Amino acid sequence: MSDPQVTSRTAGTLGGRKQIALLVLCAQLFLDSMDVSLMGVALPELKDDLGLSAEELQWIISGYAVAYGGFLLLGGRAADLFGRRRMFFWGTAVFAVASLAGGFVSDGTLLIISRVVKGVAAAFIAPAALSIIMTTFKEGPERNRAVGIFSLTGASGYAAGLVLSGVLTELNWRLTFFVPFVIAALVLAAVRYAVSPDPVRDGERPGFDAFGAVTATGGVLLLVFALTRAPEVSWGSAATVLSLVASVALLVAFVIIQNRRAEPLVQLSIFRSRTLSTANVVGLTWACATIGWQFVALLYLQQVLDYSALGAGAAIVPMAAAILVTVNVTPRVINRFGLRVPAVAGLLLQGLGILLFLRADESSEYVTVLLPALVLHGIGNGLSFPSFNVAGVSGVADEQQGLATSLIQSALQLGGGLGVAVAAAVLATGGDEGGLASYHRAFLAVGLFSLAGALAAALGLGPARTPEPDGAADAPDAAGAADAADGPKGTPGTTDARKGPPTDARKGTPTDARKGTTDGSDPAVLEREGA
């Protein structure tokens, strides 16, 4: 009988095609990121061409976010149970079909449905893609570099969407659906070549927690729905209150079910890892700040400074460029200093960049006022994003990587919804004061999320680095990330003189590293984290 952990460690690629697999997986992330920024600029043209209402326009964006955030846990668990490549492949296929359909329809409701379907597909694609990366590249510098490239791809896709959106919309808004279809079709054609088949499971397949899936998905869907709708219908409306109450009830039921199930959808013991739990908190606050700021800043540029939609997108490109440069060096920063330093420094810089927008007024000069804030924000994003993503999946067994990645993605989606909701609520309090004061309050509100994330990272991500016996700095803390060098292949039980304990060269981990815990985490990691 084959060892499932060994099999899953090598299941991510065919032979030595790691880089090709990473390219294919990153191409899909590029598409997801580009799709978000493409749609934002196309909305005015959609409204004029199809005669859509303001609420329909909102749901073209929100429908995607609600579906994405609501189905992520289910998507992550499905990747663990039914195969990561299988979920990635079929999710990409559904994404492509929904994109093609959206380009042909001329009805607002059908357009929203196509966006919702794409959100559901993305919820199955994202955790599968990241968990393939996590089980393909060994923990330590190699994995940090892969995650850095993954993060770089997301930033590149977002920037490309900002640049292309104006051009495509000028030609025809339907191209904002057809171009993603073409990219998804190319990814689909390459998946079977680049990513190896999922390993064959020995024995009976683990049970699927249907009640847990229903309560978790329903609870998160209602929560994201309430956060998205509240600025429009008010926080005290019956729709908002009932949605929040129902969401809390379903999530409480979910926790009860998980504690009683032998094979739960989410093994709650995974949260005993302080690093993983902190990473999710940091991810949520990061998204609150980033997406909330983006919402306020684009409105400020267009409504106060009278930028066009294309001009507003172009104005943010330097921030995207700063992200691209920074995420290229962040893996080396993590390897040198661990996770705490780049996470804290990044969130502080991000917060400073946001708070510098408090200097903005009705006639702010771009070069002297806006550009420094944008560049600082971008550097902070590039430092912090890879750091908490690495932390969120470190010290987790291969068979739970889908769950760990879906938790991080869920935190980001919920954080984005919460950040926009808070920003919109603060903007709505402007009253007769006119806009600028309310914009300043909104920038302050979302900037505080960055500072809260920096505090959480400082307290929960562990020491900056772990010294080795010879005084050299170890690999990044990352909840016990492994060194880059494994023992010789085929020599289980070898001993690394620097580290001491015997290692299994097939896994690159201590021979008993996965024993003695219910969630697959390294006992030494949990002990060091105080679990």
Coordinates of N, CA and C in Angstrom, one line a residue, residues 8-215:
S8 N 1.1 12.2 -2.5 CA 0.6 13.5 -2.8 C 1.8 14.5 -2.9
R9 N 2.9 14.2 -2.3 CA 4.0 15.2 -2.4 C 4.5 15.2 -3.8
T10 N 4.4 14.1 -4.5 CA 4.9 14.1 -5.9 C 3.8 14.2 -6.9
A11 N 2.5 14.4 -6.4 CA 1.4 14.3 -7.3 C 1.2 15.6 -8.1
G12 N 1.9 16.7 -7.8 CA 1.6 18.0 -8.4 C 2.1 18.1 -9.8
T13 N 3.1 17.4 -10.2 CA 3.6 17.5 -11.6 C 3.9 16.2 -12.3
L14 N 4.1 16.2 -13.6 CA 4.6 15.1 -14.3 C 6.1 15.2 -14.3
G15 N 6.8 14.3 -13.7 CA 8.2 14.3 -13.7 C 8.8 15.5 -13.1
G16 N 9.7 16.2 -13.8 CA 10.3 17.4 -13.3 C 9.7 18.6 -13.8
R17 N 8.5 18.6 -14.3 CA 7.9 19.8 -14.9 C 7.3 20.8 -13.9
K18 N 8.0 21.0 -12.8 CA 7.5 21.9 -11.7 C 7.2 23.3 -12.3
Q19 N 8.1 23.8 -13.1 CA 8.0 25.2 -13.5 C 6.8 25.3 -14.5
I20 N 6.6 24.3 -15.3 CA 5.5 24.3 -16.3 C 4.2 24.3 -15.5
A21 N 4.1 23.4 -14.5 CA 2.9 23.4 -13.7 C 2.6 24.7 -13.0
L22 N 3.7 25.3 -12.5 CA 3.5 26.6 -11.8 C 3.0 27.7 -12.8
L23 N 3.5 27.6 -14.0 CA 3.1 28.5 -15.1 C 1.6 28.4 -15.4
V24 N 1.2 27.2 -15.5 CA -0.3 26.9 -15.8 C -1.2 27.4 -14.6
L25 N -0.8 27.0 -13.4 CA -1.5 27.4 -12.3 C -1.6 28.9 -12.1
C26 N -0.5 29.6 -12.3 CA -0.4 31.0 -12.2 C -1.2 31.7 -13.3
A27 N -1.3 31.1 -14.5 CA -2.1 31.7 -15.6 C -3.5 31.8 -15.2
Q28 N -4.0 30.8 -14.5 CA -5.4 30.9 -14.0 C -5.6 32.0 -13.0
L29 N -4.7 32.1 -12.1 CA -4.7 33.2 -11.1 C -4.7 34.5 -11.8
F30 N -3.8 34.7 -12.8 CA -3.8 35.9 -13.6 C -5.1 36.2 -14.2
L31 N -5.8 35.2 -14.7 CA -7.1 35.4 -15.2 C -8.1 35.8 -14.2
D32 N -8.1 35.2 -13.0 CA -9.1 35.6 -12.0 C -8.9 37.0 -11.6
S33 N -7.6 37.4 -11.4 CA -7.3 38.8 -11.0 C -7.7 39.8 -12.1
M34 N -7.4 39.5 -13.3 CA -7.7 40.3 -14.4 C -9.2 40.5 -14.6
D35 N -9.9 39.4 -14.3 CA -11.4 39.5 -14.5 C -12.0 40.5 -13.6
V36 N -11.5 40.6 -12.4 CA -12.1 41.5 -11.4 C -11.9 43.0 -11.9
S37 N -10.7 43.4 -12.3 CA -10.5 44.7 -12.7 C -11.1 45.0 -14.1
L38 N -11.2 44.0 -15.0 CA -11.9 44.2 -16.2 C -13.3 44.7 -16.1
M39 N -14.0 44.0 -15.2 CA -15.5 44.3 -15.1 C -15.7 45.7 -14.4
G40 N -14.9 46.1 -13.5 CA -15.1 47.4 -12.9 C -15.2 48.6 -13.8
V41 N -14.4 48.6 -14.8 CA -14.3 49.7 -15.7 C -15.4 49.6 -16.8
A42 N -15.9 48.4 -17.0 CA -16.9 48.1 -18.1 C -18.3 48.4 -17.6
L43 N -18.5 48.7 -16.3 CA -19.9 48.8 -15.8 C -20.7 50.0 -16.5
P44 N -20.1 51.2 -16.6 CA -20.9 52.2 -17.3 C -21.4 51.9 -18.7
E45 N -20.5 51.2 -19.4 CA -20.9 50.8 -20.8 C -22.0 49.8 -20.7
L46 N -21.9 48.8 -19.8 CA -23.0 47.8 -19.6 C -24.3 48.5 -19.3
K47 N -24.3 49.5 -18.4 CA -25.5 50.2 -18.0 C -26.2 50.8 -19.2
D48 N -25.4 51.5 -20.0 CA -25.9 52.2 -21.2 C -26.4 51.2 -22.2
D49 N -25.7 50.2 -22.5 CA -26.0 49.3 -23.6 C -27.2 48.4 -23.3
L50 N -27.3 47.9 -22.0 CA -28.3 46.9 -21.7 C -29.4 47.6 -20.8
G51 N -29.3 48.8 -20.5 CA -30.3 49.5 -19.6 C -30.4 48.9 -18.3
L52 N -29.3 48.6 -17.6 CA -29.3 47.9 -16.3 C -29.5 49.0 -15.2
S53 N -30.1 48.5 -14.1 CA -30.3 49.3 -13.0 C -29.1 49.4 -12.1
A54 N -29.0 50.3 -11.2 CA -27.9 50.4 -10.3 C -27.7 49.1 -9.5
E55 N -28.8 48.5 -9.0 CA -28.7 47.3 -8.3 C -28.2 46.1 -9.1
E56 N -28.6 46.0 -10.4 CA -28.1 45.0 -11.3 C -26.6 45.2 -11.5
L57 N -26.2 46.4 -11.7 CA -24.7 46.7 -11.8 C -23.9 46.2 -10.6
Q58 N -24.5 46.5 -9.4 CA -23.8 46.1 -8.2 C -23.6 44.6 -8.2
W59 N -24.7 43.9 -8.6 CA -24.6 42.4 -8.5 C -23.8 41.7 -9.5
I60 N -23.5 42.5 -10.6 CA -22.5 41.9 -11.6 C -21.1 41.8 -10.9
I61 N -20.8 42.7 -9.9 CA -19.6 42.6 -9.2 C -19.8 41.7 -7.9
S62 N -20.9 42.0 -7.2 CA -21.1 41.4 -5.9 C -21.4 39.9 -6.0
G63 N -22.2 39.6 -7.1 CA -22.6 38.2 -7.3 C -21.3 37.3 -7.3
Y64 N -20.3 37.7 -8.0 CA -19.1 37.0 -8.1 C -18.4 36.8 -6.7
A65 N -18.4 37.9 -5.9 CA -17.7 37.9 -4.6 C -18.5 37.0 -3.6
V66 N -19.8 37.1 -3.7 CA -20.7 36.3 -2.8 C -20.5 34.8 -3.0
A67 N -20.5 34.4 -4.3 CA -20.4 33.0 -4.7 C -19.0 32.5 -4.3
Y68 N -18.0 33.3 -4.7 CA -16.6 32.9 -4.4 C -16.4 32.7 -2.9
G69 N -16.7 33.7 -2.1 CA -16.5 33.6 -0.7 C -17.3 32.5 0.0
G70 N -18.6 32.3 -0.5 CA -19.4 31.3 0.1 C -19.0 29.8 -0.2
F71 N -18.4 29.6 -1.3 CA -18.2 28.2 -1.7 C -16.7 27.8 -1.5
L72 N -15.9 28.7 -1.0 CA -14.5 28.3 -0.9 C -14.2 27.1 0.0
L73 N -14.8 27.1 1.2 CA -14.6 26.0 2.1 C -15.0 24.7 1.4
L74 N -16.1 24.7 0.8 CA -16.5 23.5 0.1 C -15.6 23.1 -1.1
G75 N -15.1 24.2 -1.8 CA -14.1 23.9 -2.8 C -12.8 23.3 -2.3
G76 N -12.3 23.9 -1.2 CA -11.1 23.3 -0.6 C -11.2 21.9 -0.2
R77 N -12.3 21.6 0.5 CA -12.5 20.2 0.9 C -12.7 19.3 -0.2
A78 N -13.4 19.7 -1.3 CA -13.5 18.9 -2.5 C -12.2 18.6 -3.1
A79 N -11.3 19.5 -3.1 CA -9.9 19.3 -3.7 C -9.2 18.2 -2.9
D80 N -9.3 18.2 -1.5 CA -8.7 17.2 -0.7 C -9.3 15.8 -0.9
L81 N -10.6 15.8 -1.1 CA -11.3 14.5 -1.2 C -11.3 13.9 -2.6
F82 N -11.6 14.7 -3.6 CA -11.8 14.2 -4.9 C -10.7 14.5 -5.9
G83 N -9.6 15.2 -5.4 CA -8.5 15.3 -6.3 C -8.3 16.8 -6.7
R84 N -7.0 17.3 -6.5 CA -6.8 18.7 -6.8 C -6.8 19.0 -8.3
R85 N -6.1 18.2 -9.1 CA -6.1 18.4 -10.5 C -7.6 18.3 -11.1
R86 N -8.3 17.3 -10.6 CA -9.7 17.2 -11.1 C -10.5 18.4 -10.8
M87 N -10.4 18.9 -9.6 CA -11.2 20.1 -9.3 C -10.7 21.4 -10.1
F88 N -9.4 21.5 -10.2 CA -8.9 22.6 -11.0 C -9.3 22.5 -12.4
F89 N -9.3 21.3 -13.0 CA -9.7 21.2 -14.4 C -11.1 21.5 -14.6
W90 N -12.0 20.9 -13.9 CA -13.5 21.1 -14.1 C -13.9 22.5 -13.7
G91 N -13.2 23.0 -12.6 CA -13.5 24.4 -12.3 C -13.2 25.4 -13.4
T92 N -12.0 25.2 -14.0 CA -11.6 26.0 -15.1 C -12.5 25.9 -16.3
A93 N -13.0 24.6 -16.6 CA -13.9 24.4 -17.7 C -15.2 25.2 -17.5
V94 N -15.8 25.1 -16.3 CA -17.0 25.9 -16.0 C -16.8 27.4 -16.1
F95 N -15.6 27.8 -15.6 CA -15.3 29.3 -15.7 C -15.2 29.7 -17.2
A96 N -14.7 28.9 -18.0 CA -14.6 29.2 -19.4 C -16.0 29.3 -20.1
V97 N -16.8 28.3 -19.8 CA -18.1 28.3 -20.4 C -19.0 29.5 -19.9
A98 N -18.9 29.8 -18.6 CA -19.6 30.9 -18.1 C -19.1 32.3 -18.7
S99 N -17.8 32.4 -18.9 CA -17.3 33.6 -19.6 C -17.9 33.7 -21.0
L100 N -17.9 32.6 -21.7 CA -18.4 32.7 -23.1 C -19.8 33.0 -23.1
A101 N -20.6 32.4 -22.2 CA -22.1 32.7 -22.2 C -22.3 34.1 -21.8
G102 N -21.5 34.7 -20.8 CA -21.7 36.1 -20.5 C -21.5 37.0 -21.6
G103 N -20.6 36.7 -22.5 CA -20.3 37.6 -23.6 C -21.4 37.6 -24.7
F104 N -22.3 36.6 -24.7 CA -23.4 36.5 -25.7 C -24.7 37.1 -25.1
V105 N -25.0 37.0 -23.8 CA -26.3 37.4 -23.3 C -26.5 38.9 -23.4
S106 N -27.8 39.3 -23.4 CA -28.1 40.7 -23.4 C -29.2 41.0 -22.4
D107 N -29.3 40.1 -21.4 CA -30.2 40.3 -20.3 C -29.5 40.5 -19.0
G108 N -29.8 41.5 -18.2 CA -29.1 41.7 -16.9 C -29.1 40.5 -16.0
T109 N -30.2 39.8 -15.8 CA -30.3 38.7 -14.9 C -29.4 37.6 -15.4
L110 N -29.4 37.3 -16.7 CA -28.5 36.2 -17.2 C -27.1 36.6 -17.0
L111 N -26.8 37.9 -17.2 CA -25.4 38.3 -17.0 C -24.9 38.1 -15.6
I112 N -25.8 38.4 -14.6 CA -25.5 38.2 -13.2 C -25.3 36.8 -12.9
I113 N -26.2 35.9 -13.5 CA -26.1 34.5 -13.3 C -24.7 34.0 -13.8
S114 N -24.3 34.5 -14.9 CA -23.0 34.0 -15.5 C -21.9 34.4 -14.5
R115 N -22.0 35.6 -13.9 CA -20.9 36.0 -12.9 C -21.0 35.2 -11.7
V116 N -22.1 34.8 -11.2 CA -22.3 34.0 -10.0 C -21.6 32.6 -10.3
V117 N -21.9 32.0 -11.5 CA -21.4 30.7 -11.8 C -19.8 30.8 -11.9
K118 N -19.3 31.9 -12.4 CA -17.8 32.1 -12.4 C -17.3 32.2 -11.0
G119 N -18.0 32.8 -10.1 CA -17.6 32.9 -8.7 C -17.5 31.5 -8.1
V120 N -18.5 30.7 -8.3 CA -18.5 29.3 -7.8 C -17.4 28.5 -8.4
A121 N -17.1 28.7 -9.7 CA -16.0 28.0 -10.3 C -14.7 28.4 -9.7
A122 N -14.5 29.7 -9.5 CA -13.3 30.2 -8.9 C -13.0 29.7 -7.5
A123 N -14.1 29.4 -6.8 CA -14.0 28.9 -5.4 C -13.5 27.5 -5.4
F124 N -13.7 26.8 -6.5 CA -13.1 25.4 -6.6 C -11.7 25.4 -7.2
I125 N -11.4 26.4 -8.0 CA -10.1 26.5 -8.7 C -9.0 27.0 -7.7
A126 N -9.3 28.1 -7.0 CA -8.3 28.7 -6.2 C -7.6 27.8 -5.2
P127 N -8.4 27.1 -4.3 CA -7.7 26.3 -3.3 C -7.0 25.1 -3.9
A128 N -7.6 24.6 -5.1 CA -6.9 23.5 -5.7 C -5.6 23.9 -6.3
A129 N -5.5 25.1 -6.9 CA -4.3 25.6 -7.5 C -3.2 25.8 -6.4
L130 N -3.6 26.5 -5.4 CA -2.6 26.8 -4.3 C -2.1 25.5 -3.6
S131 N -3.1 24.6 -3.4 CA -2.7 23.4 -2.7 C -1.8 22.5 -3.5
I132 N -2.0 22.5 -4.9 CA -1.0 21.8 -5.8 C 0.4 22.4 -5.6
I133 N 0.4 23.7 -5.6 CA 1.7 24.4 -5.4 C 2.4 24.0 -4.1
M134 N 1.5 24.0 -3.0 CA 2.1 23.6 -1.7 C 2.5 22.2 -1.5
T135 N 1.9 21.3 -2.3 CA 2.4 19.9 -2.2 C 3.4 19.5 -3.3
T136 N 3.7 20.5 -4.2 CA 4.7 20.3 -5.2 C 6.1 20.8 -4.8
F137 N 6.1 22.0 -4.2 CA 7.3 22.6 -3.8 C 7.5 22.5 -2.3
K138 N 8.7 21.9 -1.9 CA 8.9 21.6 -0.5 C 8.9 22.9 0.4
E139 N 8.5 22.7 1.6 CA 8.4 23.8 2.5 C 9.8 24.4 2.8
G140 N 9.8 25.7 2.8 CA 11.1 26.4 2.9 C 11.3 27.4 1.7
P141 N 12.6 27.7 1.4 CA 12.8 28.7 0.3 C 12.2 28.3 -1.0
E142 N 12.2 27.1 -1.4 CA 11.6 26.7 -2.7 C 10.1 27.0 -2.7
R143 N 9.4 26.7 -1.7 CA 7.9 27.0 -1.6 C 7.7 28.5 -1.5
N144 N 8.5 29.2 -0.7 CA 8.4 30.6 -0.6 C 8.5 31.3 -2.0
R145 N 9.5 30.8 -2.8 CA 9.7 31.4 -4.1 C 8.4 31.2 -5.0
A146 N 7.9 29.9 -4.9 CA 6.7 29.6 -5.7 C 5.5 30.5 -5.3
V147 N 5.3 30.6 -4.0 CA 4.2 31.5 -3.5 C 4.5 32.9 -3.9
G148 N 5.7 33.4 -3.9 CA 6.0 34.7 -4.3 C 5.6 34.9 -5.8
I149 N 6.0 33.9 -6.7 CA 5.6 34.0 -8.1 C 4.1 34.0 -8.2
F150 N 3.4 33.2 -7.4 CA 1.9 33.1 -7.5 C 1.4 34.5 -7.1
S151 N 1.9 35.1 -6.1 CA 1.5 36.5 -5.7 C 1.7 37.5 -6.8
L152 N 2.9 37.4 -7.3 CA 3.3 38.3 -8.4 C 2.3 38.2 -9.6
T153 N 1.9 37.0 -9.9 CA 0.9 36.8 -11.0 C -0.4 37.5 -10.7
G154 N -0.9 37.3 -9.4 CA -2.1 38.0 -9.1 C -2.0 39.5 -9.3
A155 N -0.9 40.1 -8.8 CA -0.7 41.5 -9.0 C -0.7 41.9 -10.5
S156 N 0.0 41.1 -11.3 CA 0.2 41.3 -12.7 C -1.2 41.3 -13.4
G157 N -2.0 40.3 -13.0 CA -3.3 40.2 -13.6 C -4.2 41.4 -13.3
Y158 N -4.1 41.8 -12.1 CA -4.9 43.0 -11.7 C -4.5 44.2 -12.5
A159 N -3.2 44.4 -12.6 CA -2.7 45.6 -13.3 C -3.0 45.5 -14.8
A160 N -2.9 44.3 -15.3 CA -3.3 44.1 -16.8 C -4.7 44.4 -17.0
G161 N -5.6 44.0 -16.1 CA -7.0 44.3 -16.2 C -7.3 45.8 -16.2
L162 N -6.6 46.5 -15.3 CA -6.8 48.0 -15.3 C -6.4 48.6 -16.6
V163 N -5.3 48.1 -17.2 CA -4.8 48.7 -18.5 C -5.7 48.3 -19.6
L164 N -6.0 47.0 -19.7 CA -6.8 46.5 -20.8 C -8.3 46.9 -20.8
S165 N -8.8 47.1 -19.6 CA -10.2 47.3 -19.5 C -10.7 48.5 -20.3
G166 N -10.0 49.6 -20.3 CA -10.4 50.7 -21.1 C -10.4 50.5 -22.5
V167 N -9.3 49.8 -23.0 CA -9.1 49.5 -24.4 C -10.2 48.6 -24.9
L168 N -10.5 47.5 -24.1 CA -11.5 46.5 -24.6 C -12.9 47.1 -24.5
T169 N -13.2 47.9 -23.5 CA -14.5 48.5 -23.4 C -14.7 49.5 -24.5
E170 N -13.7 50.2 -24.9 CA -13.8 51.1 -26.0 C -14.2 50.4 -27.3
L171 N -13.6 49.2 -27.5 CA -14.0 48.4 -28.7 C -15.3 47.8 -28.6
N172 N -15.6 47.0 -27.5 CA -16.9 46.4 -27.2 C -16.8 45.8 -25.8
W173 N -17.8 46.1 -25.0 CA -17.7 45.5 -23.6 C -17.7 44.0 -23.6
R174 N -18.3 43.4 -24.6 CA -18.4 41.9 -24.6 C -17.0 41.3 -24.6
L175 N -16.0 42.0 -25.1 CA -14.6 41.5 -25.1 C -14.1 41.3 -23.7
T176 N -14.7 41.9 -22.7 CA -14.3 41.7 -21.3 C -14.7 40.3 -20.8
F177 N -15.6 39.7 -21.6 CA -16.0 38.3 -21.3 C -15.3 37.3 -22.2
F178 N -15.1 37.7 -23.5 CA -14.5 36.8 -24.4 C -13.0 36.6 -24.2
V179 N -12.3 37.6 -23.8 CA -10.9 37.5 -23.5 C -10.6 36.5 -22.4
P180 N -11.3 36.6 -21.2 CA -11.1 35.6 -20.2 C -11.4 34.2 -20.7
F181 N -12.4 34.0 -21.6 CA -12.7 32.7 -22.1 C -11.5 32.2 -22.9
V182 N -10.9 33.0 -23.7 CA -9.7 32.5 -24.5 C -8.6 32.0 -23.5
I183 N -8.3 32.8 -22.5 CA -7.2 32.5 -21.6 C -7.6 31.2 -20.8
A184 N -8.9 31.1 -20.3 CA -9.3 29.9 -19.6 C -9.2 28.6 -20.5
A185 N -9.5 28.8 -21.8 CA -9.4 27.7 -22.7 C -8.0 27.2 -22.9
L186 N -7.0 28.2 -23.0 CA -5.6 27.8 -23.1 C -5.1 27.1 -21.9
V187 N -5.5 27.6 -20.7 CA -5.2 26.9 -19.4 C -5.7 25.5 -19.4
L188 N -7.0 25.3 -19.8 CA -7.6 24.0 -19.9 C -6.9 23.0 -20.7
A189 N -6.4 23.5 -21.9 CA -5.7 22.7 -22.8 C -4.3 22.2 -22.3
A190 N -3.7 23.0 -21.4 CA -2.4 22.7 -20.8 C -2.4 21.9 -19.5
V191 N -3.6 21.8 -18.8 CA -3.6 21.2 -17.5 C -3.2 19.8 -17.5
R192 N -3.7 19.0 -18.5 CA -3.4 17.6 -18.5 C -2.0 17.3 -18.8
Y193 N -1.3 18.2 -19.5 CA 0.1 18.0 -19.8 C 1.0 18.4 -18.6
A194 N 0.6 19.5 -18.0 CA 1.5 20.1 -17.0 C 1.4 19.5 -15.6
V195 N 0.1 19.1 -15.2 CA -0.1 18.6 -13.9 C -0.5 17.2 -13.9
S196 N 0.2 16.4 -13.1 CA 0.0 14.9 -13.2 C -1.4 14.6 -12.6
P197 N -1.9 13.4 -13.0 CA -3.2 12.9 -12.4 C -3.1 12.8 -10.9
D198 N -4.3 13.0 -10.3 CA -4.3 12.8 -8.8 C -4.0 11.4 -8.4
P199 N -3.3 11.2 -7.3 CA -3.0 9.8 -6.9 C -4.2 9.0 -6.6
V200 N -4.1 7.7 -6.9 CA -5.2 6.8 -6.7 C -5.2 6.5 -5.2
R201 N -6.4 6.7 -4.6 CA -6.6 6.4 -3.2 C -6.7 4.9 -2.9
D202 N -6.0 4.5 -1.9 CA -6.1 3.1 -1.4 C -7.2 3.0 -0.3
G203 N -8.0 2.0 -0.4 CA -9.0 1.8 0.6 C -10.2 2.7 0.4
E204 N -11.1 2.8 1.3 CA -12.4 3.5 1.2 C -12.1 5.0 1.2
R205 N -12.8 5.7 0.4 CA -12.7 7.2 0.3 C -13.4 7.8 1.6
P206 N -12.7 8.8 2.2 CA -13.3 9.4 3.4 C -14.7 9.9 3.1
G207 N -15.5 9.9 4.2 CA -16.9 10.4 4.0 C -16.9 11.9 3.8
F208 N -18.0 12.3 3.1 CA -18.2 13.8 2.8 C -19.3 14.3 3.8
D209 N -18.9 15.4 4.5 CA -19.8 16.0 5.5 C -20.8 16.9 4.8
A210 N -21.9 16.3 4.4 CA -22.9 17.1 3.6 C -23.6 18.2 4.5
F211 N -23.9 17.8 5.7 CA -24.6 18.8 6.6 C -23.6 19.9 6.9
G212 N -22.3 19.6 7.1 CA -21.3 20.6 7.4 C -21.2 21.5 6.2
A213 N -21.2 20.9 5.0 CA -21.0 21.7 3.7 C -22.2 22.7 3.6
V214 N -23.4 22.2 3.9 CA -24.6 23.1 3.7 C -24.6 24.2 4.7
T215 N -24.3 23.9 6.0 CA -24.3 25.0 7.0 C -23.1 26.0 6.8

